[in-house]
mmCIF file of C-alpha atoms in Angstrom:
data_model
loop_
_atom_site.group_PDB
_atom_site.id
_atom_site.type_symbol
_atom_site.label_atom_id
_atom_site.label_comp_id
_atom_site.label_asym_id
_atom_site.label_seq_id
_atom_site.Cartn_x
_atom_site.Cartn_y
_atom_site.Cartn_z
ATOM 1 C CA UNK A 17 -26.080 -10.557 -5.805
ATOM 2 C CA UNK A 18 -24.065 -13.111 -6.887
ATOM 3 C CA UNK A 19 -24.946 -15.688 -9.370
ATOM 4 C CA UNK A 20 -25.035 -19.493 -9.049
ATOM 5 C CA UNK A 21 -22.325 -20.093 -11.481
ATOM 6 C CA UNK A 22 -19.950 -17.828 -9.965
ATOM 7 C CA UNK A 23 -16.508 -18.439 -10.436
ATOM 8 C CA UNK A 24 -14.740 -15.685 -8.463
ATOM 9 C CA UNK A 25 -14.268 -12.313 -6.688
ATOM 10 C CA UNK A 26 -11.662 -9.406 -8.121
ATOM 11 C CA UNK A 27 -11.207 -6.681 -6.091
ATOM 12 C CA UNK A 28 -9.074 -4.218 -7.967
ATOM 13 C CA UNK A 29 -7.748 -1.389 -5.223
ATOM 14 C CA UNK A 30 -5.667 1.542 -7.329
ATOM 15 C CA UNK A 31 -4.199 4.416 -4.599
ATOM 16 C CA UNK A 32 -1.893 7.072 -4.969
ATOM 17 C CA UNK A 33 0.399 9.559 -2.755
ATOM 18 C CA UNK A 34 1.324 6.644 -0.238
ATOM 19 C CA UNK A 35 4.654 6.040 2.138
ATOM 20 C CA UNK A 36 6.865 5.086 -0.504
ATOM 21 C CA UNK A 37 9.031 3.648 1.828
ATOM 22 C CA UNK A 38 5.984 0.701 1.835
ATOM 23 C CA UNK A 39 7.092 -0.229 -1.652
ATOM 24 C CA UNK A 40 10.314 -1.768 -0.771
ATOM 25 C CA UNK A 41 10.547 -5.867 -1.364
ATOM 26 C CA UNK A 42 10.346 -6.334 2.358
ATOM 27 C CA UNK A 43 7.874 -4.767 2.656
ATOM 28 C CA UNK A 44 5.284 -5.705 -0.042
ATOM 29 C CA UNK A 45 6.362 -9.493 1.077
ATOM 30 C CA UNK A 46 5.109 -8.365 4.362
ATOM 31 C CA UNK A 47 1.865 -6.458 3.300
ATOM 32 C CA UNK A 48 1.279 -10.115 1.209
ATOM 33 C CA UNK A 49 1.601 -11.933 4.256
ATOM 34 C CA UNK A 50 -0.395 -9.486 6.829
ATOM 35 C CA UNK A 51 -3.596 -9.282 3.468
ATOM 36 C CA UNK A 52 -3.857 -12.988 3.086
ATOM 37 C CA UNK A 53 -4.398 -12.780 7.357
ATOM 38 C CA UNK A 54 -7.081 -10.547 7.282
ATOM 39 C CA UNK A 55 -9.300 -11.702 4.077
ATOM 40 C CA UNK A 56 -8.489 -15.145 5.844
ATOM 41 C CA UNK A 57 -6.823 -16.823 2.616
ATOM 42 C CA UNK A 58 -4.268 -19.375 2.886
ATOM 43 C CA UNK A 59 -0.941 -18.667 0.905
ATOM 44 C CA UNK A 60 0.677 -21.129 -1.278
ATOM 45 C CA UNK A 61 4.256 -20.373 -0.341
ATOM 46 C CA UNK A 62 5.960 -16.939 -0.033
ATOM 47 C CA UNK A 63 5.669 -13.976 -2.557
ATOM 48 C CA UNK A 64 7.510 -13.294 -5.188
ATOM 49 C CA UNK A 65 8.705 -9.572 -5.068
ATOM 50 C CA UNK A 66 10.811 -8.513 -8.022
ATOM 51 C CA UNK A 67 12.594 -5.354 -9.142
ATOM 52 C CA UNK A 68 11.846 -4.534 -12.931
ATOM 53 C CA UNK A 69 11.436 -2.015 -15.869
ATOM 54 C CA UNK A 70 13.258 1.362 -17.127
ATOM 55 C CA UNK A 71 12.568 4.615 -16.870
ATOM 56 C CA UNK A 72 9.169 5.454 -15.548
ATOM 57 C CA UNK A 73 8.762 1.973 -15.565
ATOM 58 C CA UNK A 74 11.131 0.780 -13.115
ATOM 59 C CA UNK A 75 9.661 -0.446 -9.935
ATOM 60 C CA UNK A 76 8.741 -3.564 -7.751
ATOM 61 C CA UNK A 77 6.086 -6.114 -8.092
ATOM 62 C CA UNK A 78 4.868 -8.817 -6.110
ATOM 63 C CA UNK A 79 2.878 -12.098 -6.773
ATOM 64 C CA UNK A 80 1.366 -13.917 -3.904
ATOM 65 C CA UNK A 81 -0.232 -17.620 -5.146
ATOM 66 C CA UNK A 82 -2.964 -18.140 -2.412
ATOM 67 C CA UNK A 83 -5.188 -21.884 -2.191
ATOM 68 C CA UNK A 84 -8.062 -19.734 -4.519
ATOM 69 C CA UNK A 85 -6.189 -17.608 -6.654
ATOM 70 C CA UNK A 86 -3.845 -14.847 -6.335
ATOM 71 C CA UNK A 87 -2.638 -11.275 -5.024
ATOM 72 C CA UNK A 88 -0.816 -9.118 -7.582
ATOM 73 C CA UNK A 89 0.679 -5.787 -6.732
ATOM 74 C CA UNK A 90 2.800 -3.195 -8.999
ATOM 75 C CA UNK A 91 3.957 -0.532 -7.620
ATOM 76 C CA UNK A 92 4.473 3.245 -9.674
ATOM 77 C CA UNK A 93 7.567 4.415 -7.753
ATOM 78 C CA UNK A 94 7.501 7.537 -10.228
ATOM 79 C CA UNK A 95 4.312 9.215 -9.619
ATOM 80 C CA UNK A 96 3.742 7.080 -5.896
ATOM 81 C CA UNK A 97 0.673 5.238 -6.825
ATOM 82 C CA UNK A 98 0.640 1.393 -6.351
ATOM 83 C CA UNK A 99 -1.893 -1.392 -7.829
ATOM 84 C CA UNK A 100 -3.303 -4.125 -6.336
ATOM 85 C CA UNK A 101 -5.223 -7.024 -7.636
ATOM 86 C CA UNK A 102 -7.133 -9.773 -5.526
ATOM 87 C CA UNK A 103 -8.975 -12.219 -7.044
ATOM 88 C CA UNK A 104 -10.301 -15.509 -5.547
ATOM 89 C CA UNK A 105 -12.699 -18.394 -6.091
ATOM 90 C CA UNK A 106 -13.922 -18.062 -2.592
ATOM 91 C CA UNK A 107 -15.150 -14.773 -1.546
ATOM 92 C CA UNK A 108 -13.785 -12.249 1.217
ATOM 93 C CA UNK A 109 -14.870 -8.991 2.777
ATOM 94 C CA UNK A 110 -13.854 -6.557 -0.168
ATOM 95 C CA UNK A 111 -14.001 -3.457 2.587
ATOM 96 C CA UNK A 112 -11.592 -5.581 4.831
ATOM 97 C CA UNK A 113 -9.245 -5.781 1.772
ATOM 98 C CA UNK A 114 -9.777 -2.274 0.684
ATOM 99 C CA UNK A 115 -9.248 -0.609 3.926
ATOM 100 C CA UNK A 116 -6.216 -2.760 4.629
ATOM 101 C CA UNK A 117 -4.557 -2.025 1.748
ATOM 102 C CA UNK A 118 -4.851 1.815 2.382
ATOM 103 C CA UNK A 119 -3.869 1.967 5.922
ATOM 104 C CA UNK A 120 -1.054 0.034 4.899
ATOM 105 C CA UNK A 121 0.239 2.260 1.894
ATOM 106 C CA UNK A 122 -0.940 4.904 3.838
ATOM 107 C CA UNK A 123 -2.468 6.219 0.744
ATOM 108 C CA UNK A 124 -4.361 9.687 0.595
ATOM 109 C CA UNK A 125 -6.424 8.395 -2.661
ATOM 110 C CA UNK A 126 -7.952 5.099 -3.039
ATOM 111 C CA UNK A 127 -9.764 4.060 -6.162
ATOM 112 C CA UNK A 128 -11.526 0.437 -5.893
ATOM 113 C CA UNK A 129 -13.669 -1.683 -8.048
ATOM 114 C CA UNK A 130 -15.054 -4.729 -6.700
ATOM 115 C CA UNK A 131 -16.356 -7.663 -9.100
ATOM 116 C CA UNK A 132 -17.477 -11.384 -9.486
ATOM 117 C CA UNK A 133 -16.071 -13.810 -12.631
ATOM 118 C CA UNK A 134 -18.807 -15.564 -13.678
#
């Protein structure tokens, strides 16, 4: 149940052995794009997808701003896992994200946590 003082909703969705081929800039601009359509947020702007780190470091990430919050997504080009933060002052289906996020990846494991800021 949530609280009258609630502040906002973090979905954190952590999934592994994916098509890598998802993880390009393209296409996490894309997957920004298609998530803010289905959890029915409205995006401030395009993402940002940049290429950074070294070593086993080294991969993309994304920022999308959205009219509540934002989507933030790191992807683990090393050992194929990707990250994926959603948090919002207005609330969403956290299934609809969670789902949509694996079919996406097409990711074999799928960790989530799903929580509200108060």
């Amino acid at each position: 149940m949530v609280n009258k003082n609630f502040w906002g909703q973090t979905l954190s969705v952590d999934m592994s052995h994916c098509d890598m081929k998802k993880f390009s800039k393209s296409s996490l601009a894309k997957f920004c794009k298609e998530l803010c359509h289905k959890i029915k947020m409205e995006r401030e702007g395009s993402a940002i997808v940049k290429r950074f780190g070294e070593g086993n470091l080294l991969g993309n990430s994304a920022v999308q701003f959205i009219k509540t919050s934002s989507i933030t997504i790191h992807a683990d080009e090393v050992y194929n896992r990707i990250f994926i933060d959603v948090f919002s002052c207005k609330k969403f289906d956290k299934n609809v994200a969670r789902d949509f996020c694996k079919n996406y990846f097409a990711a074999k494991k799928v960790k989530s946590r799903n929580y509200y800021r108060v």
